[in-house]
PDB file of N, CA and C in Angstrom:
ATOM      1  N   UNK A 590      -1.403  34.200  -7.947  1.00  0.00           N
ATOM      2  CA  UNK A 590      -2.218  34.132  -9.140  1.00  0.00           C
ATOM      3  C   UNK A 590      -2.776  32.718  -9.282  1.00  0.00           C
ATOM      4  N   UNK A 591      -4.020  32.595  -9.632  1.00  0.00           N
ATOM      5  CA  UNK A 591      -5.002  31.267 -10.516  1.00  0.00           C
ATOM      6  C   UNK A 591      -3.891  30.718 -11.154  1.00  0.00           C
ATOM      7  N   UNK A 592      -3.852  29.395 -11.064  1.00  0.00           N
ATOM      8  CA  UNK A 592      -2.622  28.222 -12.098  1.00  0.00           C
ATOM      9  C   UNK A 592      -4.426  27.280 -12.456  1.00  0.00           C
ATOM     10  N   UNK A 593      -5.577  27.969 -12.637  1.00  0.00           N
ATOM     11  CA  UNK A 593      -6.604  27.117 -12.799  1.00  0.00           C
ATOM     12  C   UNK A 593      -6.321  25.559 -12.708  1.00  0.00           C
ATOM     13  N   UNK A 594      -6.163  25.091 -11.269  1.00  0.00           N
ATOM     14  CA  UNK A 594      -6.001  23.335 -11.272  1.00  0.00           C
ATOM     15  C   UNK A 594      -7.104  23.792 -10.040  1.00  0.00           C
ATOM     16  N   UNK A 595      -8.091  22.584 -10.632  1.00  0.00           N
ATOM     17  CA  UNK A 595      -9.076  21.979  -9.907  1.00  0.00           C
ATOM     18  C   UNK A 595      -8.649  20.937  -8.603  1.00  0.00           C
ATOM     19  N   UNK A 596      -8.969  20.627  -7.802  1.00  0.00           N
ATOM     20  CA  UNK A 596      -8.473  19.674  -6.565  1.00  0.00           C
ATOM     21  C   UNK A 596      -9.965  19.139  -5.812  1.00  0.00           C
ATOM     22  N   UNK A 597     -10.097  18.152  -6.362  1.00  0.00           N
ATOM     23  CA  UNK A 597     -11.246  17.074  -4.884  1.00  0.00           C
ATOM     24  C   UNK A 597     -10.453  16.184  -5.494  1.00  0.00           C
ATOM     25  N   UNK A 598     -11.314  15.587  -4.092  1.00  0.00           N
ATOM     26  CA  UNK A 598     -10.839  13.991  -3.243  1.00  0.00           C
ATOM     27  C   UNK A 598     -12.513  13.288  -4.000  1.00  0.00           C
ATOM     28  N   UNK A 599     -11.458  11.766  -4.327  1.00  0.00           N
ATOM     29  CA  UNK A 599     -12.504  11.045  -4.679  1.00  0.00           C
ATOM     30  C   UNK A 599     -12.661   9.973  -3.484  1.00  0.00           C
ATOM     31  N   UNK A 600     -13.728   9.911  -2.852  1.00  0.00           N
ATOM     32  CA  UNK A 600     -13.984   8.924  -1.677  1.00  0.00           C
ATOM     33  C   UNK A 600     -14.720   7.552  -2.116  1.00  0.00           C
ATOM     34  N   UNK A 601     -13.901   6.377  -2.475  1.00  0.00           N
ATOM     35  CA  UNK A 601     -14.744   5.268  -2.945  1.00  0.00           C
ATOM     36  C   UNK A 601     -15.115   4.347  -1.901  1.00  0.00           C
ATOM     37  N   UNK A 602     -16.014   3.706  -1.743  1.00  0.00           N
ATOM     38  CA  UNK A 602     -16.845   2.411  -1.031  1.00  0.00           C
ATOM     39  C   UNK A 602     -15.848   1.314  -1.179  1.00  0.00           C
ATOM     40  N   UNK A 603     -16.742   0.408  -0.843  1.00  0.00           N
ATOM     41  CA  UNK A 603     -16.321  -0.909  -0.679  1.00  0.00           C
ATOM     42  C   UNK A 603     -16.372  -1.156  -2.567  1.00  0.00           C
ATOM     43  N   UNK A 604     -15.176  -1.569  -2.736  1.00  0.00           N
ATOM     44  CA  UNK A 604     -15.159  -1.698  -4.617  1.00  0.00           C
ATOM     45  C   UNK A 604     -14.934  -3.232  -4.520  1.00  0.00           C
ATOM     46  N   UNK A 605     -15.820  -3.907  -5.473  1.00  0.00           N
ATOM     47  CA  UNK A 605     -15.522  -4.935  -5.653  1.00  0.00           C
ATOM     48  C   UNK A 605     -14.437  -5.972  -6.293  1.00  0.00           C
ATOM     49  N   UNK A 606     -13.115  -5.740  -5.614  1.00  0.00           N
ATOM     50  CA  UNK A 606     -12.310  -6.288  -6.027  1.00  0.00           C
ATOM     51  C   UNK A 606     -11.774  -7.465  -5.672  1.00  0.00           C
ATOM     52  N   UNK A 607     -10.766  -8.237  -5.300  1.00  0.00           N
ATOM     53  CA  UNK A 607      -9.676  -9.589  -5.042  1.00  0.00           C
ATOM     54  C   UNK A 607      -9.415  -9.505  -3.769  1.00  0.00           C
ATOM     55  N   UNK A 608      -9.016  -7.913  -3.823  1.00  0.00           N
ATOM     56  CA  UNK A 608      -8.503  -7.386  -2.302  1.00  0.00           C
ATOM     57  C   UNK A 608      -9.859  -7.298  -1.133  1.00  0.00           C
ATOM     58  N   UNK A 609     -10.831  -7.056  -1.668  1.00  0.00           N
ATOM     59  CA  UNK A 609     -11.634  -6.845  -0.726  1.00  0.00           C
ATOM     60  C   UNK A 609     -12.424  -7.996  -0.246  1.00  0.00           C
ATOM     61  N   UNK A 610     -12.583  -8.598  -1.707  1.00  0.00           N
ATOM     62  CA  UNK A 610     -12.822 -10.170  -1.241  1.00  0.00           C
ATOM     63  C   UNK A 610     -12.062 -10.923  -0.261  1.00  0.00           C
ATOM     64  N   UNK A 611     -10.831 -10.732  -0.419  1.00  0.00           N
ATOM     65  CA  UNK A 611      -9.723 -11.214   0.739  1.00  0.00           C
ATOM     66  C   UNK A 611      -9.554 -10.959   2.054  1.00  0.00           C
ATOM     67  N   UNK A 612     -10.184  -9.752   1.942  1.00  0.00           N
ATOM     68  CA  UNK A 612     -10.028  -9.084   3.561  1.00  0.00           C
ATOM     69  C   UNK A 612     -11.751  -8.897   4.253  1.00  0.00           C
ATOM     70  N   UNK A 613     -12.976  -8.921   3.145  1.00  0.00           N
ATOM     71  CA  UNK A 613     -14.597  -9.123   3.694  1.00  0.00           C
ATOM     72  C   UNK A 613     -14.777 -10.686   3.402  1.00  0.00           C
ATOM     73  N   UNK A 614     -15.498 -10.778   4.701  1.00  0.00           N
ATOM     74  CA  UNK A 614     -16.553 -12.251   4.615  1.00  0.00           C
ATOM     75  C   UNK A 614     -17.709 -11.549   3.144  1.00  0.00           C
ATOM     76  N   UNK A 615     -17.857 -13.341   2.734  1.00  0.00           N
ATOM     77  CA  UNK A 615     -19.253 -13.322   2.114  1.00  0.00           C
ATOM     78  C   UNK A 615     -20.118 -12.290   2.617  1.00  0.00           C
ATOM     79  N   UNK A 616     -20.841 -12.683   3.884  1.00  0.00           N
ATOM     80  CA  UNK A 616     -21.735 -11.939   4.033  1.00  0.00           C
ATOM     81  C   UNK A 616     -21.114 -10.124   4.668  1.00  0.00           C
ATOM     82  N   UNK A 617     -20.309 -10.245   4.431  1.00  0.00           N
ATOM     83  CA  UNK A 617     -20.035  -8.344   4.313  1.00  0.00           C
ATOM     84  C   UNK A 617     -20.539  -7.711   3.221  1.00  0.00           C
ATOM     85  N   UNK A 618     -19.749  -8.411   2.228  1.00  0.00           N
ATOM     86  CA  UNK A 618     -19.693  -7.848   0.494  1.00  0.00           C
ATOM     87  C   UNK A 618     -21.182  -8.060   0.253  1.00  0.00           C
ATOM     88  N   UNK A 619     -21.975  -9.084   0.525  1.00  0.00           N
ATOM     89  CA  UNK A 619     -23.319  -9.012   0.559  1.00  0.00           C
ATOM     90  C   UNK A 619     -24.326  -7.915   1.144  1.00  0.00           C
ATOM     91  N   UNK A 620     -24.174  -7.705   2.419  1.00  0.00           N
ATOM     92  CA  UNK A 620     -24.402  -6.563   2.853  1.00  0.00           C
ATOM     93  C   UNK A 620     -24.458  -5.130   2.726  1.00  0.00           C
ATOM     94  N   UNK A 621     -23.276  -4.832   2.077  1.00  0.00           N
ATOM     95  CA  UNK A 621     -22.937  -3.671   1.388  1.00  0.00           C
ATOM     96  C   UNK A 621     -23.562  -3.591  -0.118  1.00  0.00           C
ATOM     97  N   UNK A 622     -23.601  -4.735  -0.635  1.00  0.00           N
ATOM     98  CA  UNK A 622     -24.088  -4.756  -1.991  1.00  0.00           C
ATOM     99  C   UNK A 622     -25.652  -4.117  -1.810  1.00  0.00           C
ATOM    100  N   UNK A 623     -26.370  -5.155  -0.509  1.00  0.00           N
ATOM    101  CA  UNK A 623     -27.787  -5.346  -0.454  1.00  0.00           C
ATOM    102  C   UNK A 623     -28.630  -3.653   0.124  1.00  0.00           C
ATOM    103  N   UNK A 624     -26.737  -2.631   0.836  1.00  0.00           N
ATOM    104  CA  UNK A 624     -27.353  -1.569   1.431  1.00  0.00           C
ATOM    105  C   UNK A 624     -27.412  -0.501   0.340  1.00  0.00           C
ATOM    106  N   UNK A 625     -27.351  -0.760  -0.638  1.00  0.00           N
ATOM    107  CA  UNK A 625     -27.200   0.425  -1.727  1.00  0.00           C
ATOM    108  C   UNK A 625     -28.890   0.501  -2.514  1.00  0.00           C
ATOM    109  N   UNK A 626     -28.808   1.814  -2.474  1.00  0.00           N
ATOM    110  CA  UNK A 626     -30.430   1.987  -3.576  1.00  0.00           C
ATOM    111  C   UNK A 626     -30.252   0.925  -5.142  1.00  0.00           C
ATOM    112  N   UNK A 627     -28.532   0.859  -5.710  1.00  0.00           N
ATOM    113  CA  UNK A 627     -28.776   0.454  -6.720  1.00  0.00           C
ATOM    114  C   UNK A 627     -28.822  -1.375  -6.720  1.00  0.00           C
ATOM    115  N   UNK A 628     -28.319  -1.856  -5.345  1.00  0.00           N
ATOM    116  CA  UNK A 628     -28.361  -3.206  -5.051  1.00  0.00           C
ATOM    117  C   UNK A 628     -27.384  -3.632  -5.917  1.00  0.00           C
ATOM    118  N   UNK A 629     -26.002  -3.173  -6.049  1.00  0.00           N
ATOM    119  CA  UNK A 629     -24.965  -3.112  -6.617  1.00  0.00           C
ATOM    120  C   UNK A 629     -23.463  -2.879  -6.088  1.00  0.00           C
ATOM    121  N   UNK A 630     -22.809  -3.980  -6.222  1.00  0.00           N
ATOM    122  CA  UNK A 630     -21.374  -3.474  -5.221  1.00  0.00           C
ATOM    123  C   UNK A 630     -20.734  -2.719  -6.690  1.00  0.00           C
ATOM    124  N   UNK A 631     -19.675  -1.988  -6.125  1.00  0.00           N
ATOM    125  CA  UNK A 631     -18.912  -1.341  -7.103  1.00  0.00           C
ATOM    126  C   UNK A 631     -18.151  -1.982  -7.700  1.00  0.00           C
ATOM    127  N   UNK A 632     -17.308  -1.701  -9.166  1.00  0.00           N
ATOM    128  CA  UNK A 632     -16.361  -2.177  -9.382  1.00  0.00           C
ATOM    129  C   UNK A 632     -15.225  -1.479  -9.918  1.00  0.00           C
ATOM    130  N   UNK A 633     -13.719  -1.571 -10.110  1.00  0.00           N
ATOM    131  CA  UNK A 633     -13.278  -0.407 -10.373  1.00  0.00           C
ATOM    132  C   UNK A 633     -13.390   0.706 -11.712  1.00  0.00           C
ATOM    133  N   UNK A 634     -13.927   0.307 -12.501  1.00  0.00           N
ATOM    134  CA  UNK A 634     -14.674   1.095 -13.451  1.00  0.00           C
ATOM    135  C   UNK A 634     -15.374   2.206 -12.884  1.00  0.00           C
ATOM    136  N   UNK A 635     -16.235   2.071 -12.040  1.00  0.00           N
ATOM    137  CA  UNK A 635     -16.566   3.044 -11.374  1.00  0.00           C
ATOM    138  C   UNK A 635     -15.796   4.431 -10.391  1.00  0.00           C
ATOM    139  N   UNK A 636     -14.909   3.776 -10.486  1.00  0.00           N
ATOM    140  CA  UNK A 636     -14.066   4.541  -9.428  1.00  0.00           C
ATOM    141  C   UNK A 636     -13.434   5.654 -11.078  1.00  0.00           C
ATOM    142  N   UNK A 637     -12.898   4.911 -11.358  1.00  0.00           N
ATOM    143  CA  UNK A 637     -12.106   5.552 -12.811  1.00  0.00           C
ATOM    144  C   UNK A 637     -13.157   6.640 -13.581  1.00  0.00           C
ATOM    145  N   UNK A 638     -14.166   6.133 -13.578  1.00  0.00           N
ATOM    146  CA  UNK A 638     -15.137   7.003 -14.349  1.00  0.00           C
ATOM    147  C   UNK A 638     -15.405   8.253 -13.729  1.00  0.00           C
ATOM    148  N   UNK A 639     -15.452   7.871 -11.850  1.00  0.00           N
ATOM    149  CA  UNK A 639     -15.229   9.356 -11.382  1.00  0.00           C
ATOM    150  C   UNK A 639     -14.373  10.470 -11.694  1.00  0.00           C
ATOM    151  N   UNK A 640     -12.887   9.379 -11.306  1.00  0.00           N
ATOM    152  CA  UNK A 640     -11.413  10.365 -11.842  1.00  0.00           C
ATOM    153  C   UNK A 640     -11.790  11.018 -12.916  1.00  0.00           C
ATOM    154  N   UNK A 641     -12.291  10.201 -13.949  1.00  0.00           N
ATOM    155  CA  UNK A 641     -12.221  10.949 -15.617  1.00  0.00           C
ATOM    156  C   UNK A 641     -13.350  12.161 -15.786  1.00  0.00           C
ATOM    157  N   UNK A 642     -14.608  11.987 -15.136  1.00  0.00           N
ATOM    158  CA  UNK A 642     -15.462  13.300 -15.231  1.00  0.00           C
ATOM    159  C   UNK A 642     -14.764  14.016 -14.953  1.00  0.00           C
ATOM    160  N   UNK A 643     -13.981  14.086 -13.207  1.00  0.00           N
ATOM    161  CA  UNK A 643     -13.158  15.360 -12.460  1.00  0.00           C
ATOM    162  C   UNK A 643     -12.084  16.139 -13.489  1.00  0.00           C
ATOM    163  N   UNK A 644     -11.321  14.997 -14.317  1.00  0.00           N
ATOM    164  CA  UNK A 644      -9.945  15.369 -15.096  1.00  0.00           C
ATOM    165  C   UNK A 644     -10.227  15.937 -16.539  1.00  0.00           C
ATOM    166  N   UNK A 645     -11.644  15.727 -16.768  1.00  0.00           N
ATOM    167  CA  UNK A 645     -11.964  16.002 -17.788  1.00  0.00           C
ATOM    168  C   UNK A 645     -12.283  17.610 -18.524  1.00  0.00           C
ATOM    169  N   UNK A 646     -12.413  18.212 -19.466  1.00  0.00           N
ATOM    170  CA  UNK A 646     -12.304  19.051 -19.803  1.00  0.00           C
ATOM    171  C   UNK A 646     -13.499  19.992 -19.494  1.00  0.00           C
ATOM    172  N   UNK A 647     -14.787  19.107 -19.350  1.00  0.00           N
ATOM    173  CA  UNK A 647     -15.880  19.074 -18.889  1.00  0.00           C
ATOM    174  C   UNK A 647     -15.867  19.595 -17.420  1.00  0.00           C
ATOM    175  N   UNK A 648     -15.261  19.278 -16.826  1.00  0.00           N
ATOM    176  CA  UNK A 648     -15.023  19.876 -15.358  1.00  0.00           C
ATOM    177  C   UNK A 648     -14.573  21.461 -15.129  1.00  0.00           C
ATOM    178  N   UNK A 649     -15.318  22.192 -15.331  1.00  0.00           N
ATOM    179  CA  UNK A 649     -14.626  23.753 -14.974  1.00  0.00           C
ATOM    180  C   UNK A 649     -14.817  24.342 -14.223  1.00  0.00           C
ATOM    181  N   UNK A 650     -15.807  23.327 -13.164  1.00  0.00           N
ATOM    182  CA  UNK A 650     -15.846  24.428 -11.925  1.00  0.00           C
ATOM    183  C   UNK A 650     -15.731  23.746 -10.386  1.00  0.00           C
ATOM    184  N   UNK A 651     -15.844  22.006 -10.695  1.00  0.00           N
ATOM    185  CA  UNK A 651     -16.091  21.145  -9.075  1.00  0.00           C
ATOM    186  C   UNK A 651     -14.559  21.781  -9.089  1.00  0.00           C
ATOM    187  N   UNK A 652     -14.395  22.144  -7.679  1.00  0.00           N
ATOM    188  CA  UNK A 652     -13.163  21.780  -7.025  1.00  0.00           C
ATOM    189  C   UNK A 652     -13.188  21.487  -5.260  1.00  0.00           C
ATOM    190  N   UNK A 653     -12.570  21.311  -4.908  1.00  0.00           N
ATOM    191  CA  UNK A 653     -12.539  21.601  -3.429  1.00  0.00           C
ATOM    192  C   UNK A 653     -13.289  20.392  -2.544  1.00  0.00           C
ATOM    193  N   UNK A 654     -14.041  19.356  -3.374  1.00  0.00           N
ATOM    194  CA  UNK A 654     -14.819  18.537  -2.844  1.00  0.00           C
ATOM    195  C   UNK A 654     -14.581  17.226  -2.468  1.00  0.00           C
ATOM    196  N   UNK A 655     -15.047  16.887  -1.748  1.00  0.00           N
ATOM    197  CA  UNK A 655     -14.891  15.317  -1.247  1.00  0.00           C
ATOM    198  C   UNK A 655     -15.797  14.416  -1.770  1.00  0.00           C
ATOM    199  N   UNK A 656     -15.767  13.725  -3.013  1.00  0.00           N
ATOM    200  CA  UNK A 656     -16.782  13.156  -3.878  1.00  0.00           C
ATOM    201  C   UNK A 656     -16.899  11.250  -3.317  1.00  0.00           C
ATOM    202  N   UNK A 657     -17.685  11.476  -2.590  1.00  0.00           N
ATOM    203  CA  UNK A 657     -18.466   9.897  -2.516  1.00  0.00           C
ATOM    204  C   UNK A 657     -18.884   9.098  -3.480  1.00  0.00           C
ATOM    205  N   UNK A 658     -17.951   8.233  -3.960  1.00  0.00           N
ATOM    206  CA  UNK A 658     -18.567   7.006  -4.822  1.00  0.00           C
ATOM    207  C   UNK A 658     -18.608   5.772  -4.682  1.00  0.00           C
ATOM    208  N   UNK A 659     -19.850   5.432  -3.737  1.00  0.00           N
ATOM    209  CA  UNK A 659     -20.577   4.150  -3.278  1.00  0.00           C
ATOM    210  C   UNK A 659     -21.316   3.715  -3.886  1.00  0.00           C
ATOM    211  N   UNK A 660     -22.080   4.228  -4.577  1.00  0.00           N
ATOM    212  CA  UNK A 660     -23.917   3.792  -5.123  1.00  0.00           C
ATOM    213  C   UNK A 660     -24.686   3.930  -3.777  1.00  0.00           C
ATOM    214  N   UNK A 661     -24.458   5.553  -3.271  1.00  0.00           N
ATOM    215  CA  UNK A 661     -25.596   5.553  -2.402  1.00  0.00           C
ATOM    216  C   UNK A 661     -25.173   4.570  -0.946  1.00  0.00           C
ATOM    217  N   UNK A 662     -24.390   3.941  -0.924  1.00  0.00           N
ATOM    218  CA  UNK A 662     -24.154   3.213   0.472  1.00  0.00           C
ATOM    219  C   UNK A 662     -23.935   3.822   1.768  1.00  0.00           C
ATOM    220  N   UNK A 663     -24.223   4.743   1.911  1.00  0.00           N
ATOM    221  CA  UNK A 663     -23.421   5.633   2.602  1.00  0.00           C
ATOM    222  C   UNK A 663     -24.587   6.739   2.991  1.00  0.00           C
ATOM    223  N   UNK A 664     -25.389   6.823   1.958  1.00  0.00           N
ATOM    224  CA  UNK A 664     -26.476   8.136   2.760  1.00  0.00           C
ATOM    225  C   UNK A 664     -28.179   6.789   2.889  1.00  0.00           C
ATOM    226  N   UNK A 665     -27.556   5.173   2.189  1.00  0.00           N
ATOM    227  CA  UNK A 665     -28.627   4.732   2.468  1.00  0.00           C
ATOM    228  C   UNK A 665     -28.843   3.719   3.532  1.00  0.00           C
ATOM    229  N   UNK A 666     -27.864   3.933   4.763  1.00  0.00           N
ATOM    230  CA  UNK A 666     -27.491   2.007   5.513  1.00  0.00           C
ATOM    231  C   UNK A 666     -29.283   3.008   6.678  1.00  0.00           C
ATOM    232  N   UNK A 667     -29.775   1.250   6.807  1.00  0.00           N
ATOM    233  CA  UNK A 667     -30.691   1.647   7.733  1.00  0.00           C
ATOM    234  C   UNK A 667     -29.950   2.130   9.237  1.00  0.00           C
ATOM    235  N   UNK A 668     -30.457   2.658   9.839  1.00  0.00           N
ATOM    236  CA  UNK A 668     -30.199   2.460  11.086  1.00  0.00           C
ATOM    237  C   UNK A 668     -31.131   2.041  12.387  1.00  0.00           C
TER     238      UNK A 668
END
C-alpha cells in the first residue's frame, strides 16, 4: 500500500561556501560563477530553499527525481 512519501534527490553545484573556497582556486569559483546564465555562484540558502519546496505541503506530486540546483551551470558550460 501508498505510505504517500515523496523521494528525489537534490543535486547541488558548486555552493559557495568556506569549504569550497578551501578546496577551489580563485579562478575555479570564478569560472563556475562566470558559467551560469544567472552569473551567480550559489549559496546555501539556495540549496535549503530546494529541500523546503520538495518537503513542503505544496509538493504533491515531484517524486522520483534528481533535482539540479546550480543556476543553470550545468546545462550552460560552453563546450
Amino acid at each position: 500500500a501508498a505510505k504517500g512519501i515523496l523521494v528525489n534527490g537534490i543535486l547541488p553545484g558548486i555552493v559557495d561556501t568556506p569549504m569550497a573556497r578551501g578546496l577551489l582556486k580563485p579562478e575555479q569559483m570564478d569560472a563556475v560563477q562566470h558559467g551560469t546564465p544567472t552569473n551567480k555562484l550559489l549559496v546555501p540558502s539556495d540549496i535549503g530553499n530546494a529541500a523546503f519546496l520538495l518537503a513542503s505541503e505544496l509538493n504533491t506530486a515531484i517524486s522520483g527525481q534528481s533535482i539540479l540546483v546550480d543556476n543553470g551551470w550545468s546545462i550552460a558550460r560552453k563546450i
